[in-house]
PDB file of C-alpha atoms in Angstrom:
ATOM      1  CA  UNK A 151     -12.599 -40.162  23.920  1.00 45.00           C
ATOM      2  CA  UNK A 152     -15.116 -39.790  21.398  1.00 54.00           C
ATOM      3  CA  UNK A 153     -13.276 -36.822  19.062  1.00 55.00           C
ATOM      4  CA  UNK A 154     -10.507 -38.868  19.329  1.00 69.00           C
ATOM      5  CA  UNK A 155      -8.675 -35.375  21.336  1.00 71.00           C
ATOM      6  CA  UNK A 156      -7.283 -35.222  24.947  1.00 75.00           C
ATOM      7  CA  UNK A 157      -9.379 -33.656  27.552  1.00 76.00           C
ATOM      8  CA  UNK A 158      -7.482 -30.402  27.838  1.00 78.00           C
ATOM      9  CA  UNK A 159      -7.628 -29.961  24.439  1.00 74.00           C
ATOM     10  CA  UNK A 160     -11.109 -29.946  24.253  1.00 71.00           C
ATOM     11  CA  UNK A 161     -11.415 -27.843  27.597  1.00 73.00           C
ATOM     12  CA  UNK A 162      -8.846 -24.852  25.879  1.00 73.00           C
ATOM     13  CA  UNK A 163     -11.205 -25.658  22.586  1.00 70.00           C
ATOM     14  CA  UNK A 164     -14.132 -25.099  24.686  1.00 72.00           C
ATOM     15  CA  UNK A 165     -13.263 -22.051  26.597  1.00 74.00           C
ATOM     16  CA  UNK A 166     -13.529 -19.411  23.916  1.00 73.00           C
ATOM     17  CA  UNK A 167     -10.144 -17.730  25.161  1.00 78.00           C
ATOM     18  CA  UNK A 168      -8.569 -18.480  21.645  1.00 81.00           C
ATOM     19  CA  UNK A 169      -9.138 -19.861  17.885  1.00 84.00           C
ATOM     20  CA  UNK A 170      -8.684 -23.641  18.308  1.00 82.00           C
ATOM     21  CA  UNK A 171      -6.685 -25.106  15.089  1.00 81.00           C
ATOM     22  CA  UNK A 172      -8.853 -26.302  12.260  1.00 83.00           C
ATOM     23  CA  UNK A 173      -8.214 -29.870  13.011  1.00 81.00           C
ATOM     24  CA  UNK A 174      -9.344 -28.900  16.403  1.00 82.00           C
ATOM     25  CA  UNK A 175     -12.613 -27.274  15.353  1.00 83.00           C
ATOM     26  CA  UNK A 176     -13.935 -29.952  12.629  1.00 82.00           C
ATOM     27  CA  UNK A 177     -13.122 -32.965  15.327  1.00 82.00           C
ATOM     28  CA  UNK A 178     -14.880 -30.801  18.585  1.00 78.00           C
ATOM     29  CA  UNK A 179     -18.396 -30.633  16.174  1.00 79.00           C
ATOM     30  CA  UNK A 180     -17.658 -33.780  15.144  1.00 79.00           C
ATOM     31  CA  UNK A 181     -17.974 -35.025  18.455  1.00 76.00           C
ATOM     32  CA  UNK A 182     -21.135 -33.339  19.031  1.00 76.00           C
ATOM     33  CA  UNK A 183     -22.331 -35.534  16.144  1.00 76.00           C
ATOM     34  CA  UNK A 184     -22.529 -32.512  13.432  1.00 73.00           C
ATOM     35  CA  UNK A 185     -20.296 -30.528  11.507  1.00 71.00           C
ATOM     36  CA  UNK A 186     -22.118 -27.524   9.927  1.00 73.00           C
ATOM     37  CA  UNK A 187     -21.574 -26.549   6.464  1.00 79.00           C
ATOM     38  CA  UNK A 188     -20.455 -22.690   7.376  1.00 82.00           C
ATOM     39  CA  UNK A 189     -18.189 -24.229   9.951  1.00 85.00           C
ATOM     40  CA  UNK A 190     -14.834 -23.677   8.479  1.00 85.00           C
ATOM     41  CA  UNK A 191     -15.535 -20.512   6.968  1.00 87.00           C
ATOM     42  CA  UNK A 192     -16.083 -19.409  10.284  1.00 88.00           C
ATOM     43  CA  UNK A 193     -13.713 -20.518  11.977  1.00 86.00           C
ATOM     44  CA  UNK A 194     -11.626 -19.357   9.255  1.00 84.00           C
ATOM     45  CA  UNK A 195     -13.051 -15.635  10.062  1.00 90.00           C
ATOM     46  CA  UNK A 196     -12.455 -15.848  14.184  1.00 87.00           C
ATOM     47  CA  UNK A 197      -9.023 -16.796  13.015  1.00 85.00           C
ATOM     48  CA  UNK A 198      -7.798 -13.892  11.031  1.00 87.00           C
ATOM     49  CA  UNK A 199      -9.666 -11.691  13.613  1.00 89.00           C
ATOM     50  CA  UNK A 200      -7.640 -13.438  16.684  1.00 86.00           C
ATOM     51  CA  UNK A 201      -4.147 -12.504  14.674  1.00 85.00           C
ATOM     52  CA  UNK A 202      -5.184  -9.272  13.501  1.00 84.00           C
ATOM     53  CA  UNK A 203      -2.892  -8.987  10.544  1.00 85.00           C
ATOM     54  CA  UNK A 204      -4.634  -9.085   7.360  1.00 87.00           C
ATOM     55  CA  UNK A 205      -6.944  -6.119   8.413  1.00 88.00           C
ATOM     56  CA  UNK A 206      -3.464  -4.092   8.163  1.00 89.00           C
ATOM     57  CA  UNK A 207      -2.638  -5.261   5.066  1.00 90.00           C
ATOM     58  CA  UNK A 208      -3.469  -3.519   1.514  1.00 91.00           C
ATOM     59  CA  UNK A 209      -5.282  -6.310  -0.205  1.00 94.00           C
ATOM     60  CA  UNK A 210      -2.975  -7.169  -3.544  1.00 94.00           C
ATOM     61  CA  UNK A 211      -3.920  -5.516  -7.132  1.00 90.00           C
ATOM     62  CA  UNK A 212      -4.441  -7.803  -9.753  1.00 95.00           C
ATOM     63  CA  UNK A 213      -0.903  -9.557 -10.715  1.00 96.00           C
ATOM     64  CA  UNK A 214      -0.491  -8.480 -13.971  1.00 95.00           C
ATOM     65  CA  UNK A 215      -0.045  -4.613 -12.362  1.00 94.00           C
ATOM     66  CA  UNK A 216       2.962  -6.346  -9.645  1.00 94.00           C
ATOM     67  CA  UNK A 217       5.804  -4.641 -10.548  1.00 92.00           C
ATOM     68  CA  UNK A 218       8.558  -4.920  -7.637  1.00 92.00           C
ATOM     69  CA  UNK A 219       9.623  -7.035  -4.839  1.00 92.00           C
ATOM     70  CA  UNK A 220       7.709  -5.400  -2.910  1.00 93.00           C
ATOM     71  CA  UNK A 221       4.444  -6.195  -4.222  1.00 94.00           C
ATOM     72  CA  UNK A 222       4.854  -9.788  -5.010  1.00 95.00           C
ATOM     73  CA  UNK A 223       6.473  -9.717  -1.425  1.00 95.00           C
ATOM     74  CA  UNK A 224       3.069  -7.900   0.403  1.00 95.00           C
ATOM     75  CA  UNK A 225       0.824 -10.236  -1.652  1.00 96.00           C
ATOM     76  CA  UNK A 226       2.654 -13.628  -0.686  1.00 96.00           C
ATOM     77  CA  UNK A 227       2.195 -12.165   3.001  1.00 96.00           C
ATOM     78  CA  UNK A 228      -1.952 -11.405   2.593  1.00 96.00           C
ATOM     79  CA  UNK A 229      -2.590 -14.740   1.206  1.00 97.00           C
ATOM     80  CA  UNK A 230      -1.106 -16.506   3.742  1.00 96.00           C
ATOM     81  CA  UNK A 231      -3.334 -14.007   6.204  1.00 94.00           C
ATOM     82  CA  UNK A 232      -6.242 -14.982   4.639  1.00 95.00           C
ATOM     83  CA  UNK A 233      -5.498 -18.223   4.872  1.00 94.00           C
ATOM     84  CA  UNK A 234      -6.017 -18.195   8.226  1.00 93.00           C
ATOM     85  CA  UNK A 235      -1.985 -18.109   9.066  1.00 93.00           C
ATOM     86  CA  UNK A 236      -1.478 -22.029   8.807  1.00 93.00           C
ATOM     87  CA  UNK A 237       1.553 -23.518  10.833  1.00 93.00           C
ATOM     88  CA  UNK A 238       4.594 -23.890   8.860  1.00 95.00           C
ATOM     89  CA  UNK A 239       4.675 -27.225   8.784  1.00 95.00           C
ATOM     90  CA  UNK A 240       1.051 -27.257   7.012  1.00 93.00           C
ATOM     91  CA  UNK A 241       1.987 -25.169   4.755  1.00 95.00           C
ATOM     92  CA  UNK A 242       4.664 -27.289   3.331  1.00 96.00           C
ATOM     93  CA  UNK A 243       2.060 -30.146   3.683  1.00 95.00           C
ATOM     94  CA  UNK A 244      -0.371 -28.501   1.711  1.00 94.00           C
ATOM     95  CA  UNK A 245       2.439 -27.153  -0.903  1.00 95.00           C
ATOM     96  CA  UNK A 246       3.352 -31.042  -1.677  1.00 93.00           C
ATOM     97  CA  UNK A 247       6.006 -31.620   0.826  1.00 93.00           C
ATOM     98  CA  UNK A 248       9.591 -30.335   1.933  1.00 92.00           C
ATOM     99  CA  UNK A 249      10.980 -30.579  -1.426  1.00 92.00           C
ATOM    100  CA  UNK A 250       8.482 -27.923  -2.884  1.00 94.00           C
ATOM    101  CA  UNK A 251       8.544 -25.839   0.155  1.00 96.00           C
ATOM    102  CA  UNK A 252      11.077 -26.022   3.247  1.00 96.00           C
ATOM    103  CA  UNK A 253       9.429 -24.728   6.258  1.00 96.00           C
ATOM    104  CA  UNK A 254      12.528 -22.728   6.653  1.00 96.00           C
ATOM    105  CA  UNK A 255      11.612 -21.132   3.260  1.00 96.00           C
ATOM    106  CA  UNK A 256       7.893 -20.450   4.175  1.00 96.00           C
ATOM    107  CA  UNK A 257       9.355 -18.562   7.125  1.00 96.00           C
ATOM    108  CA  UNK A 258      11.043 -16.407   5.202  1.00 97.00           C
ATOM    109  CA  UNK A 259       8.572 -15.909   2.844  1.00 96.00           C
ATOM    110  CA  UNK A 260       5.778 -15.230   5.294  1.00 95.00           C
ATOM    111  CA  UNK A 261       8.122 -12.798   7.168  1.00 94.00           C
ATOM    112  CA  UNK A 262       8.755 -11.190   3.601  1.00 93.00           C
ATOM    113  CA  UNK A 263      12.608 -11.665   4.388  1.00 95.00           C
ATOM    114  CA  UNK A 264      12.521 -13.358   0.988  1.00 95.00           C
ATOM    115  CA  UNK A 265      10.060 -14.413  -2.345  1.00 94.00           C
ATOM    116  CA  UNK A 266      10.267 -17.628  -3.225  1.00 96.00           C
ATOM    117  CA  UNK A 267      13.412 -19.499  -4.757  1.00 94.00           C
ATOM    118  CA  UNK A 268      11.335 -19.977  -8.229  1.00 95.00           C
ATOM    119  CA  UNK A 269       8.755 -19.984 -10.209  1.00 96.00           C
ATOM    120  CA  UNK A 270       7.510 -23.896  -8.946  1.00 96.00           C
ATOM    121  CA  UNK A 271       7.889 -22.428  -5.252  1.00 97.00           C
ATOM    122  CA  UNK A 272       5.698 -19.543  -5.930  1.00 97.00           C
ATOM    123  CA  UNK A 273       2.990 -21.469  -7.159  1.00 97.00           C
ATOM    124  CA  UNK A 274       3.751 -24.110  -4.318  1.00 97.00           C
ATOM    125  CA  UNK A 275       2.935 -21.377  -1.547  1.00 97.00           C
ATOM    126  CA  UNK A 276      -0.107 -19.498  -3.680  1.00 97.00           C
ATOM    127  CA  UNK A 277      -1.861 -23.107  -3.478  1.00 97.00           C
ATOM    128  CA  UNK A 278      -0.460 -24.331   0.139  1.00 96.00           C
ATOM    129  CA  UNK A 279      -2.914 -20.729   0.924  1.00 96.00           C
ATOM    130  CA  UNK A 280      -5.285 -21.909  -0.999  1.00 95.00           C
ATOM    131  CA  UNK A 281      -5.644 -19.696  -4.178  1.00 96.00           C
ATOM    132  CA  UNK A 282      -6.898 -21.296  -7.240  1.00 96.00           C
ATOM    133  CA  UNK A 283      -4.088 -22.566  -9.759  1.00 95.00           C
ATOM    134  CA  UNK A 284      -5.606 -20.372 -12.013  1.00 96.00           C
ATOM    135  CA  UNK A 285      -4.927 -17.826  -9.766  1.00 96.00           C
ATOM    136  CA  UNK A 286      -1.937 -19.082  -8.227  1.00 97.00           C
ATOM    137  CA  UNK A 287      -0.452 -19.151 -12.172  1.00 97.00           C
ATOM    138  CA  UNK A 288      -1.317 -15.464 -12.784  1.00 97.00           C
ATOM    139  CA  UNK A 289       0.925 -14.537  -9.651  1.00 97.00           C
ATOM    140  CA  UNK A 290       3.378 -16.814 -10.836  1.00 97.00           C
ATOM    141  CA  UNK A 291       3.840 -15.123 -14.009  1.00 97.00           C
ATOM    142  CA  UNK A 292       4.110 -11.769 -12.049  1.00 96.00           C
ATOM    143  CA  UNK A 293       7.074 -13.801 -10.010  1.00 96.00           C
ATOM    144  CA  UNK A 294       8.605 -14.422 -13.518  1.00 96.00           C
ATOM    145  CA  UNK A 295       8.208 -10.709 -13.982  1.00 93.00           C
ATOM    146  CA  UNK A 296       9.277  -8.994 -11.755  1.00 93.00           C
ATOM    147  CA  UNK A 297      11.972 -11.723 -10.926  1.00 92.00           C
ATOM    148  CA  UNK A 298      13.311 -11.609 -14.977  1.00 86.00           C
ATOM    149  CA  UNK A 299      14.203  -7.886 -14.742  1.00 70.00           C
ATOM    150  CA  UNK A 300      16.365  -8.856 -11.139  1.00 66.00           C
ATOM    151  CA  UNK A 301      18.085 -10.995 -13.154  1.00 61.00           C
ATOM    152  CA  UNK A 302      18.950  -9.031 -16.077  1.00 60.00           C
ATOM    153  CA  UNK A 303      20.027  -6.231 -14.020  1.00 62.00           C
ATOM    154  CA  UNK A 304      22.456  -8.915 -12.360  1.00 62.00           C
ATOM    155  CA  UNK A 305      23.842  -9.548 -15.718  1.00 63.00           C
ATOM    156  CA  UNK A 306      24.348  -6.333 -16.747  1.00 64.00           C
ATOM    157  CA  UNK A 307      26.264  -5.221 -13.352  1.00 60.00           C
TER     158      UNK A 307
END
């Protein structure tokens, strides 16, 4: 086969009943012997519109004004929204590997059962969801933050 998928993955791509993956998308117009510029943005809109999540999410202030757990929390969860909702397992890919960020640790994260274990797995996850690492460093030093007075509190109890 030409795009290099199986049959029935190009018939369920082909169908229009749901958001093929990425990979899925960029080999089907490859196979058709283009792949438009606007493609991934997109296919990165019919994505978040097929989960409907991000639409009921605030989007995040700037992260200098994240003060709690629960901001650095809801922003970790819109980023990874607007990034379409990647599998776990790209995530942790895209983050530099298991060592930077377990899949078991994105789930949490993404879930907002839990921020990330430090400052180096914040900016991990900001990038895996594609935010610039100038960005993705601005949020970090909200993580350091907001995380700082956690641990200060700790000591004092």
């Amino acid at each position: 086969m030409r795009a290099g998928l199986s049959l029935a993955t190009l018939k369920r791509a082909g169908s229009g009943q749901a958001v093929p993956s990425w990979e899925t998308a960029r080999e089907f117009a490859s196979a058709c012997g283009t792949l438009p510029v606007g493609l991934r943005p997109a296919w990165l809109k019919a994505r978040i519109a097929e989960r409907g999540c991000l639409k009921q999410l605030r989007r995040p202030r700037a992260p200098e004004l994240a003060t709690t757990f629960g901001d650095l929390g809801e922003a970790m969860e819109y980023f990874y929204e607007a990034a379409g909702a990647p599998p776990l397992r790209q995530l942790q890919e895209r983050a530099g590997g298991s060592y930077l960020l377990p899949v078991s640790s994105a789930a949490r994260i993404v879930n907002r059962e839990a921020l990330p274990a430090s400052r180096q797995q914040c900016i991990a996850f900001l990038i895996a969801c594609g935010l610039p690492d100038r960005t993705a460093e601005r949020w970090a030093q909200a993580f350091d933050r907001i995380t700082r007075h956690r641990d200060l509190e700790a000591a004092l109890a």
